Amino acid sequence: MKRTIFNGQLLPWLLLAPQLAVTLVFFIWPAFQAIRQSFLREDAFGINSQFVGLANFRALLDSAQYLNSLKVTAVFAVSVTVLSMGVALILAVAVDRMLKSQRPYTTLLVWPYAVAPAVAGILWYFIFNPTVGILPYMLDIIGYDWNHNTDKSDAMILVVIASAWKQISYNFLFFVAGLQAIPASLREAAAIDGAGPVRRFFDITFPLLSPTTFFLLVVNIVYAMFETFAVIDSTTEGGPAQATNIMVYKVYFDGFIGQNMGSSAAQSVVLMLIVISLTVIQFRYVEKRVEY
Amino acid sequence: MASITLDNVGKVYSGDTRAVGDVNIEIADGEFIVLVGPSGCGKSTLLRMIAGLESITDGEIRIGERIVNQIEPADRDIAMVFQNYALYPHMSVRQNLAYGLKNRRTPKAEIERRVNEAAEILQIGQYLDRKPRALSGGQRQRVAMGRAIVREPAAFLFDEPLSNLDAKLRVTMRLEIKQLQKRLRTTSIYVTHDQLEAMTLADRLVVLNGGRVEQIGTPLELYRRPASTFVAGFIGSPAMNLIPSRAVPNLPGTAHADTIGIRPEDLSVTEDGPIEMNVSAVEELGAQRLVHGRTGGEAITITYPSDAPLAETLRLGFDRKNLHLFDSKSGARIDKAR
């Protein structure tokens, strides 16, 4: 085949232009705007703005609400990650042991991933609804008074379950693929070497699964921190008493409800830094694969 | 160490697929048995049944005096070497070797002693702290064997352990396995599809075909008196010529058999030989050559000294005692005495 060489700079730039335009307009520009705005103080109508340096950031660190939000986010992200990965791993190991009905079972387990986060939130909202929900009704029978509108931990449990539920499908798929990549002969060798099923799992399967586990760990933390907005918004709206006000929800709430653009932008910048560091970790370690 | 007995052993998969049927083998203590056959003949399945990795649906397997049908692989006192070695990739060679002993709560000093001993036998001492991926194919193979040796089991099971190695290394490792087994005197069952590997390693061979035993015997017994056309064609290289007797008429003493078998190395070129062969192709092997051709429309191969003259048409003779007679329908051997 003949290789065509284009001289000049015009054509390559023209071919790149659409992608560059999209990136610039929808990613770089808003990010830049957020950074710019985080150094400004703006009045509620957006008429006057004034450069205030790092004042917005300093105010954040002094704000008990923001520090609370950091803590809530950490608890939330860790809980969602542990719950969704734990359940997914158990399901994946169960599927890996099945011979016949593996396919339909896998397909069914992936369905929740197709449900939009807001819909998932509503679904759980009704299931857990203190007035009409089925779960509070059942909990009432065993003597537990469920009310996520007033009880902080009830609210946290609700958003954790609602957020983790959706992510289980995704994790499950990766775990199944990871498990199937482990040669059966390794587990057979371990069986002959006198390791029982539990021991085999912890000595052989789980260590060999570590690249998958690490990848999912990062993905899940990112998910819990940034993509659970819809779940929070459709269930607790950050409440009660800030108990489920995770950082990404607080950005929205302070900015669009509270109209405090400077603080909201500063919070976005903090989130941006977190995303960047998670991405660095992801690339540095996942690209290299976890060593074994 | 122990004897192993397979008594009418069979395996039927759900549905009606019979993988293995009616296998009877008595394996003496310290014997080296090779299960050989083409792919899909059930040899690996049979080995995995002995190991306990596949269930046994018919018959009985005994290791020593013990019926092991329902016993877990770990408790059968066997060690297995896998085709892909199945080394634990996240453990060092030392940990790989020690894993089976650790699980059995062997005292630390004892583990240490056995691992070092095995490492010395297999000359892998300097690799003990490496991970398997830092080893070559041959070294991995040794580690896999080491993992079997340290356990000091009643029997070794080998599942095509050499098939991932290159041809040259395969020959070296073959000899090493043989010497190792002679030295340790551990009962061994070895699965391969390579008849040469089978011939060189085995005290006795078990030829399997379609999940059934075709013949059991020493390599020479099988070579000299194959019990069926299948064994005749499978054991020996180049393969025995199997020719319908109508293609070579007037051959004395073959009237009652419709297939005659004669090995390429048993045919010689003589002026007045009873078989006429039209040469079609010649393969040079160095010391000798393989001459392919046709007689009465049937393919025939002979080995022939590489310096002897060749012609378009050769007349072939043979010694009557080297003639094998078979019934083409059942494939069974017909004794000449009859």
XYZ file of C-alpha atoms in Angstrom:
630
model
C 0.000 0.000 0.000
C 1.226 3.451 -0.801
C 1.739 5.742 2.146
C 0.443 9.209 1.560
C 2.353 12.027 3.164
C 0.709 15.411 3.545
C 2.993 18.340 3.690
C 2.100 21.404 5.661
C 0.371 21.939 8.978
C -3.123 22.824 7.874
C -4.686 19.430 7.316
C -3.665 17.847 10.643
C -4.987 20.853 12.547
C -8.206 20.811 10.552
C -8.713 17.147 11.311
C -8.046 17.723 14.997
C -10.211 20.837 15.186
C -13.598 19.269 16.111
C -12.122 17.252 18.982
C -10.075 20.209 20.173
C -13.115 22.485 20.039
C -15.209 20.086 22.122
C -12.428 19.684 24.677
C -11.820 23.397 24.898
C -15.430 24.518 25.125
C -16.785 21.792 27.380
C -13.803 20.836 29.543
C -10.923 23.261 29.581
C -12.952 26.485 29.572
C -15.344 25.505 32.420
C -12.448 24.185 34.467
C -10.596 27.416 33.903
C -13.705 29.400 34.823
C -14.033 27.455 38.052
C -10.430 28.158 38.968
C -10.839 31.856 38.107
C -14.064 32.131 40.056
C -12.545 30.479 43.123
C -10.426 33.588 43.571
C -13.388 35.974 43.235
C -16.198 37.137 45.451
C -19.403 37.798 43.589
C -22.648 39.373 44.677
C -25.828 37.356 44.539
C -26.896 38.806 41.216
C -23.561 38.281 39.494
C -23.134 41.961 38.721
C -20.027 42.785 40.691
C -17.081 40.559 41.357
C -13.985 41.281 43.295
C -10.614 39.497 43.521
C -10.150 38.088 47.016
C -7.122 35.831 46.620
C -7.247 32.655 48.691
C -10.011 33.947 50.937
C -12.552 31.448 49.588
C -10.231 28.540 50.342
C -9.387 29.902 53.784
C -13.080 30.257 54.534
C -13.608 26.628 53.532
C -11.000 25.367 55.959
C -12.577 27.414 58.729
C -16.067 26.230 57.937
C -17.315 23.497 60.246
C -19.860 22.560 57.588
C -17.159 21.992 55.007
C -15.014 19.935 57.347
C -18.125 17.924 58.177
C -18.692 17.424 54.460
C -15.145 16.100 54.061
C -15.781 13.606 56.829
C -19.166 12.608 55.423
C -17.605 12.144 51.991
C -14.861 9.928 53.378
C -17.300 7.742 55.319
C -19.634 7.615 52.347
C -16.947 6.800 49.746
C -15.335 4.092 51.866
C -18.699 2.521 52.745
C -19.937 2.524 49.155
C -16.650 1.097 47.870
C -16.412 -1.641 50.483
C -20.079 -2.590 50.198
C -20.276 -2.619 46.411
C -16.971 -4.390 45.920
C -17.591 -6.872 48.692
C -21.011 -7.900 47.458
C -19.795 -7.970 43.839
C -16.880 -10.232 44.764
C -19.133 -12.655 46.619
C -21.509 -12.799 43.653
C -18.644 -13.196 41.177
C -17.110 -16.055 43.146
C -20.529 -17.704 43.281
C -20.945 -17.353 39.513
C -17.440 -18.646 38.914
C -18.411 -21.895 40.624
C -21.512 -22.325 38.490
C -21.236 -24.300 35.315
C -24.526 -24.218 33.470
C -26.548 -21.131 34.234
C -23.577 -18.785 34.357
C -24.605 -16.717 31.342
C -28.207 -15.837 32.157
C -27.207 -15.195 35.754
C -24.442 -12.819 34.686
C -26.758 -11.009 32.292
C -29.382 -10.510 34.989
C -26.838 -9.198 37.447
C -25.683 -6.575 34.993
C -29.122 -5.054 34.519
C -29.022 -2.665 37.510
C -26.147 -0.870 35.822
C -28.534 0.271 33.117
C -30.741 2.035 35.663
C -30.118 5.772 35.847
C -28.800 6.954 39.251
C -31.794 9.261 39.777
C -34.208 6.402 39.113
C -32.232 4.174 41.450
C -32.454 6.897 44.084
C -36.229 7.160 43.726
C -36.530 3.387 43.865
C -34.667 3.192 47.143
C -36.464 6.292 48.382
C -39.761 4.440 48.105
C -38.454 1.196 49.485
C -37.091 3.036 52.523
C -39.847 5.624 52.795
C -40.750 5.865 56.516
C -44.432 6.347 55.701
C -45.133 3.947 52.840
C -41.889 1.956 52.368
C -41.742 -1.792 52.736
C -38.410 -1.905 54.587
C -39.353 0.451 57.462
C -42.518 -1.622 57.794
C -40.491 -4.799 58.182
C -37.928 -3.120 60.425
C -40.810 -1.935 62.577
C -41.814 -5.552 63.132
C -38.429 -6.324 64.646
C -38.685 -3.127 66.660
C -36.476 -0.710 64.714
C -37.902 2.714 64.001
C -36.451 3.657 60.605
C -36.578 7.289 59.608
C -33.906 8.676 57.332
C -35.553 12.096 57.418
C -34.611 12.583 61.019
C -31.942 10.008 61.819
C -28.437 10.753 60.547
C -27.165 7.181 60.361
C -30.391 5.960 58.760
C -29.885 8.577 56.084
C -26.273 7.568 55.518
C -27.209 3.880 55.311
C -29.878 4.727 52.745
C -27.586 6.678 50.414
C -24.786 4.127 50.794
C -27.081 1.242 49.849
C -28.681 3.162 46.996
C -25.284 4.163 45.598
C -23.554 0.813 46.099
C -26.411 -1.167 44.608
C -25.892 0.269 41.167
C -22.146 -0.146 41.221
C -22.329 -3.832 42.168
C -23.134 -4.776 38.568
C -20.103 -3.015 37.230
C -17.750 -4.468 39.832
C -19.290 -7.877 39.367
C -18.494 -7.900 35.644
C -14.860 -7.050 36.264
C -14.511 -9.573 39.058
C -16.021 -12.338 36.929
C -13.609 -11.529 34.106
C -10.724 -11.410 36.572
C -11.681 -14.748 38.104
C -11.995 -16.409 34.744
C -8.520 -15.221 33.815
C -7.068 -17.277 36.676
C -6.187 -20.727 35.305
C -8.268 -23.497 36.882
C -5.103 -25.557 37.247
C -3.806 -23.124 39.896
C -6.775 -23.796 42.104
C -6.512 -27.502 41.367
C -2.842 -27.479 42.284
C -3.713 -25.722 45.528
C -6.446 -28.274 46.196
C -3.926 -31.079 45.783
C -1.541 -29.070 47.959
C -4.063 -29.444 50.753
C -5.730 -26.025 50.732
C -9.476 -26.012 51.410
C -11.851 -23.729 49.487
C -11.538 -20.794 51.903
C -7.783 -21.079 52.077
C -7.574 -21.367 48.277
C -9.532 -18.177 47.956
C -7.331 -16.173 50.284
C -3.982 -17.723 49.259
C -4.454 -18.024 45.506
C -7.562 -16.405 44.061
C -7.599 -13.128 45.954
C -3.904 -12.257 45.446
C -4.174 -13.053 41.738
C -7.238 -10.860 41.556
C -5.363 -7.883 42.987
C -4.918 -5.984 39.676
C -8.688 -6.082 39.177
C -9.332 -5.199 42.802
C -7.038 -2.204 42.691
C -8.505 -0.914 39.462
C -12.020 -1.227 40.873
C -10.971 0.436 44.111
C -10.016 3.626 42.289
C -13.028 3.507 39.982
C -15.389 3.020 42.922
C -13.941 5.838 44.977
C -14.282 8.162 42.001
C -17.827 6.937 41.483
C -18.808 7.421 45.113
C -17.340 10.901 45.268
C -18.575 12.336 41.998
C -21.280 10.293 40.350
C -23.633 9.836 43.249
C -25.064 13.335 43.027
C -28.346 12.135 41.557
C -28.797 9.526 44.285
C -28.307 12.112 47.034
C -30.481 14.663 45.294
C -33.394 12.283 44.819
C -33.305 10.860 48.356
C -31.931 12.945 51.218
C -30.789 16.183 49.539
C -27.793 16.202 51.838
C -29.782 16.034 55.040
C -30.756 15.568 57.753
C -28.516 18.146 59.379
C -25.756 17.809 56.733
C -25.425 14.082 57.475
C -25.262 13.088 53.811
C -23.968 16.338 52.344
C -21.057 14.943 50.358
C -18.640 17.335 48.697
C -20.034 17.154 45.192
C -23.545 17.799 46.493
C -22.347 20.700 48.593
C -20.758 22.298 45.516
C -24.140 22.266 43.850
C -26.035 23.336 46.923
C -23.791 26.253 47.881
C -23.482 27.420 44.292
C -26.933 27.024 42.819
C -29.162 27.123 45.858
C -27.030 29.289 48.130
C -25.727 31.452 45.243
C -22.292 31.587 46.853
C -20.343 31.234 43.607
C -16.885 31.923 45.039
C -17.111 29.240 47.713
C -18.707 26.774 45.325
C -15.931 27.322 42.797
C -13.279 26.872 45.464
C -14.909 23.567 46.456
C -14.860 22.513 42.795
C -11.167 23.226 42.620
C -10.584 21.025 45.679
C -12.574 18.269 44.002
C -10.571 18.759 40.835
C -7.347 18.261 42.766
C -8.731 15.058 44.273
C -9.714 13.741 40.836
C -6.294 14.592 39.466
C -4.496 12.745 42.248
C -6.782 9.702 41.924
C -6.109 9.687 38.188
C -2.370 9.851 38.754
C -2.568 6.929 41.166
C -4.680 5.024 38.710
C -2.329 5.546 35.793
C 0.835 4.992 37.712
C -0.225 1.736 39.316
C -2.913 0.280 37.125
C -0.970 0.792 33.911
C 1.920 -1.046 35.508
C -0.479 -3.596 36.953
C -0.136 -4.533 40.565
C 2.903 -6.729 40.761
C 2.689 -10.370 41.609
C 4.657 -45.261 47.974
C 1.801 -47.446 46.998
C 0.244 -49.524 44.324
C -2.713 -48.129 42.439
C -5.607 -50.180 41.203
C -8.255 -49.113 38.717
C -11.202 -51.458 38.810
C -13.764 -51.094 36.008
C -13.357 -47.345 36.221
C -15.622 -45.216 34.077
C -16.935 -41.714 33.746
C -20.182 -40.606 32.188
C -20.867 -36.901 31.909
C -24.397 -35.669 32.496
C -26.374 -36.589 29.447
C -24.887 -39.679 27.937
C -21.349 -38.725 27.005
C -19.005 -41.490 28.054
C -15.519 -40.082 28.533
C -13.918 -43.170 30.010
C -15.204 -46.718 30.302
C -14.240 -50.085 31.783
C -10.664 -49.262 32.617
C -8.819 -51.968 34.534
C -5.209 -51.310 35.407
C -3.060 -52.773 38.174
C -0.127 -50.493 38.868
C 2.625 -51.958 41.011
C 4.458 -50.006 43.676
C 7.232 -47.963 42.082
C 6.081 -48.584 38.544
C 6.163 -45.925 35.807
C 2.944 -46.126 33.833
C 2.282 -43.993 30.772
C -1.241 -43.353 29.535
C -0.970 -42.616 25.848
C -3.460 -41.939 23.080
C -4.645 -39.292 20.661
C -6.271 -36.138 21.959
C -9.790 -36.758 23.232
C -9.098 -40.391 24.127
C -9.807 -39.765 27.813
C -6.258 -40.087 29.137
C -6.244 -36.737 30.911
C -9.724 -37.334 32.279
C -8.567 -40.665 33.661
C -5.543 -39.049 35.307
C -7.729 -36.321 36.801
C -10.055 -39.004 38.145
C -7.108 -40.627 39.908
C -6.100 -37.202 41.250
C -9.642 -36.532 42.472
C -10.208 -33.504 40.255
C -12.932 -35.323 38.331
C -15.610 -37.490 39.875
C -15.705 -41.216 39.222
C -19.095 -42.425 38.030
C -18.303 -46.154 37.672
C -15.945 -48.577 39.311
C -13.341 -48.091 41.972
C -9.907 -46.530 42.299
C -7.621 -47.747 45.083
C -4.392 -46.143 46.159
C -2.622 -48.625 48.374
C -5.387 -50.475 50.192
C -7.670 -47.479 50.331
C -10.659 -46.857 48.071
C -10.320 -43.181 47.135
C -13.486 -42.590 45.079
C -14.940 -40.194 47.641
C -11.685 -38.839 49.059
C -10.609 -35.231 48.421
C -7.538 -34.645 46.206
C -5.616 -33.308 49.194
C -6.139 -36.524 51.128
C -5.209 -38.967 48.369
C -1.501 -38.608 49.044
C -0.691 -37.836 45.419
C 1.180 -34.991 43.769
C 0.472 -33.707 40.295
C 2.556 -31.920 37.692
C 0.371 -29.883 35.359
C 0.824 -29.173 31.677
C 1.077 -25.412 32.291
C 3.032 -26.114 35.525
C 0.389 -24.247 37.590
C 3.025 -22.481 39.669
C 1.597 -19.828 41.989
C 2.750 -16.655 40.218
C 2.689 -14.436 43.298
C 4.849 -16.738 45.405
C 8.598 -17.270 45.213
C 9.935 -20.658 44.147
C 10.581 -21.471 47.803
C 7.007 -20.605 48.782
C 5.725 -22.618 45.834
C 7.602 -25.663 47.022
C 6.635 -25.178 50.661
C 2.943 -24.404 50.140
C 1.728 -28.014 50.221
C 3.776 -28.786 53.303
C 2.685 -25.623 55.089
C -0.962 -26.521 54.536
C -0.285 -29.894 56.107
C 1.283 -28.255 59.151
C 4.695 -29.768 58.587
C 7.214 -28.372 61.115
C 9.258 -25.443 59.783
C 12.614 -27.209 60.039
C 11.252 -30.188 58.145
C 9.886 -27.960 55.365
C 13.246 -26.246 55.119
C 15.055 -29.558 54.872
C 12.761 -31.006 52.218
C 12.718 -27.854 50.091
C 16.508 -27.672 50.098
C 16.782 -31.358 49.303
C 14.395 -31.068 46.357
C 16.141 -27.928 45.158
C 19.421 -29.787 45.166
C 18.046 -32.803 43.307
C 16.562 -30.537 40.636
C 19.409 -27.999 40.635
C 17.121 -25.051 41.270
C 18.886 -23.926 44.455
C 19.891 -20.537 43.085
C 16.342 -19.712 41.957
C 14.607 -20.307 45.285
C 13.892 -16.636 45.912
C 12.756 -15.789 42.389
C 9.179 -15.535 41.205
C 8.105 -18.077 38.572
C 7.840 -15.434 35.853
C 11.597 -14.821 36.161
C 12.298 -18.437 35.213
C 12.658 -20.115 31.828
C 10.307 -22.877 30.688
C 12.717 -25.609 31.703
C 13.277 -24.091 35.132
C 9.541 -23.745 35.725
C 9.200 -27.381 34.788
C 11.747 -28.276 37.443
C 9.968 -26.199 40.068
C 6.715 -27.950 39.199
C 8.433 -31.278 39.739
C 10.026 -29.984 42.912
C 6.601 -29.152 44.265
C 5.661 -32.791 43.726
C 8.875 -34.195 45.201
C 8.827 -32.250 48.494
C 5.516 -33.781 49.378
C 7.018 -37.292 49.258
C 3.664 -38.617 48.063
C 2.496 -42.145 47.335
C 2.303 -41.348 43.627
C 3.255 -38.748 41.052
C 0.737 -37.823 38.392
C 2.080 -36.091 35.293
C -0.310 -34.402 32.872
C 1.636 -33.831 29.635
C 4.338 -31.993 31.572
C 6.713 -31.607 28.630
C 4.350 -30.414 25.928
C 5.069 -26.718 26.554
C 8.828 -27.127 26.115
C 10.779 -26.913 22.873
C 11.827 -30.146 21.182
C 15.394 -30.200 22.455
C 14.537 -29.430 26.072
C 11.789 -32.009 25.897
C 14.328 -34.756 25.198
C 16.572 -33.646 28.087
C 13.719 -33.323 30.574
C 12.340 -36.665 29.469
C 15.562 -38.343 30.480
C 15.670 -36.402 33.752
C 12.161 -37.426 34.682
C 13.048 -41.027 33.963
C 16.207 -40.881 36.093
C 14.428 -39.049 38.874
C 11.702 -41.657 38.994
C 14.237 -44.496 39.022
C 15.979 -42.806 41.906
C 12.916 -42.018 44.026
C 11.052 -45.244 43.147
C 7.729 -43.416 43.444
C 4.764 -44.872 41.601
C 4.137 -42.604 38.623
C 1.355 -42.150 36.128
C 2.238 -40.047 33.131
C -0.105 -38.805 30.423
C 1.131 -37.934 26.951
C -0.017 -37.984 23.344
C 3.558 -38.401 22.136
C 4.240 -42.091 21.466
C 8.015 -41.567 21.537
C 7.815 -39.958 24.987
C 5.580 -42.824 26.050
C 7.936 -45.512 24.746
C 11.034 -44.014 26.335
C 9.547 -43.323 29.766
C 7.241 -46.196 30.478
C 7.757 -49.384 32.394
C 4.353 -50.224 30.994
C 2.189 -48.386 28.521
C -1.572 -48.078 28.528
C -2.855 -47.207 25.066
C -6.243 -45.512 25.219
C -8.644 -44.930 22.374
C -12.113 -43.447 22.667
C -12.094 -43.736 26.463
C -11.225 -47.435 26.416
C -8.036 -49.362 26.970
C -6.702 -50.806 23.708
C -3.690 -52.546 25.171
C -1.471 -52.620 28.246
C 2.098 -53.807 28.117
C 5.779 -52.958 28.114
C 6.950 -50.729 25.259
C 8.526 -53.676 23.469
C 5.477 -55.919 23.881
C 3.348 -53.247 22.299
C 5.840 -52.698 19.540
C 6.244 -56.371 18.775
C 2.715 -57.607 19.276
C 0.217 -54.767 18.919
C -3.204 -56.080 19.875
C -5.107 -53.992 17.354
C -4.663 -51.913 14.222
C -4.996 -48.828 16.423
C -2.038 -49.740 18.606
C -0.113 -50.921 15.542
C -0.583 -47.549 13.883
C 0.031 -45.538 17.059
C 3.148 -47.139 18.522
C 6.328 -46.886 16.489
C 7.602 -44.181 14.204
C 7.286 -44.151 11.249
C 3.928 -45.854 11.689
C 3.334 -49.468 10.726
C 2.038 -50.055 7.184
C -1.512 -51.377 7.400
C -2.565 -52.701 4.035
C -5.717 -54.567 2.914
C -4.523 -58.006 1.997
C -6.206 -57.828 -1.425
C -3.666 -55.139 -2.365
C -0.840 -57.647 -1.954
C -2.222 -60.907 -3.400
C -0.375 -64.200 -3.291
C 1.209 -63.381 0.035
C 1.518 -66.764 1.777
C -0.176 -67.236 5.122
C -2.468 -64.241 4.962
C -5.591 -65.878 3.647
C -7.554 -65.666 6.899
C -6.820 -61.956 7.562
C -8.023 -59.008 5.549
C -5.490 -56.501 6.884
C -1.783 -57.088 7.037
C 0.610 -54.968 9.021
C 4.316 -54.609 8.528
C 6.682 -52.019 9.967
C 8.666 -49.843 7.547
C 11.903 -50.978 9.177
C 10.989 -54.651 8.623
C 10.694 -54.259 4.857
C 13.822 -54.672 2.776
C 14.531 -54.312 -0.915
C 15.175 -57.693 -2.574
C 15.208 -58.814 -6.217
C 12.510 -61.415 -5.805
C 10.396 -59.796 -3.043
C 6.656 -60.501 -3.157
C 5.605 -56.819 -2.920
C 6.048 -54.351 -5.737
C 6.254 -50.687 -4.708
C 6.056 -47.619 -6.940
C 8.107 -44.887 -5.289
C 6.385 -41.507 -5.014
C 8.397 -39.521 -2.457
C 11.601 -39.726 -0.448
C 12.343 -38.104 2.918
C 16.004 -37.856 3.951
C 16.589 -38.340 7.682
C 20.382 -38.452 7.578
C 21.272 -41.952 8.688
C 18.453 -43.325 6.603
C 15.637 -42.208 4.389
C 11.910 -42.800 4.376
C 10.646 -43.962 1.019
C 6.925 -43.499 0.390
C 5.104 -45.192 -2.418
C 2.161 -47.357 -3.440
C 1.509 -50.997 -3.829
C -1.716 -52.205 -5.411
C -3.105 -48.686 -4.918
C -2.341 -48.629 -1.173
C 0.167 -46.323 0.528
C 3.320 -48.002 1.843
C 6.431 -46.626 3.551
C 9.826 -48.207 4.060
C 13.014 -47.104 5.766
C 15.978 -47.434 3.483
C 19.698 -46.807 3.895
C 20.570 -43.382 2.582
C 23.458 -44.621 0.458
C 21.622 -47.474 -1.291
C 20.477 -46.926 -4.893
C 16.833 -45.988 -5.543
C 14.654 -46.940 -8.478
C 11.164 -46.041 -9.695
C 9.970 -49.458 -8.735
C 11.261 -51.497 -5.844
C 10.587 -55.108 -4.914
C 10.179 -55.603 -1.191
C 10.691 -58.637 0.968
C 10.299 -59.299 4.683
C 10.745 -61.896 7.341
C 7.551 -63.888 7.991
C 7.870 -63.412 11.753
C 7.559 -59.652 11.328
C 4.188 -59.904 9.661
C 1.155 -58.798 11.708
C -2.333 -59.908 10.757
C -5.511 -58.055 11.709
C -9.239 -58.331 11.215
C -10.266 -55.087 9.541
C -13.760 -55.035 11.082
C -12.843 -55.271 14.749
C -9.271 -54.116 14.253
C -8.159 -57.020 16.462
C -4.965 -58.960 15.966
C -5.206 -62.443 14.461
C -2.615 -64.877 15.682
C -0.668 -66.503 12.941
C -0.817 -69.845 14.691
C -4.483 -70.215 13.862
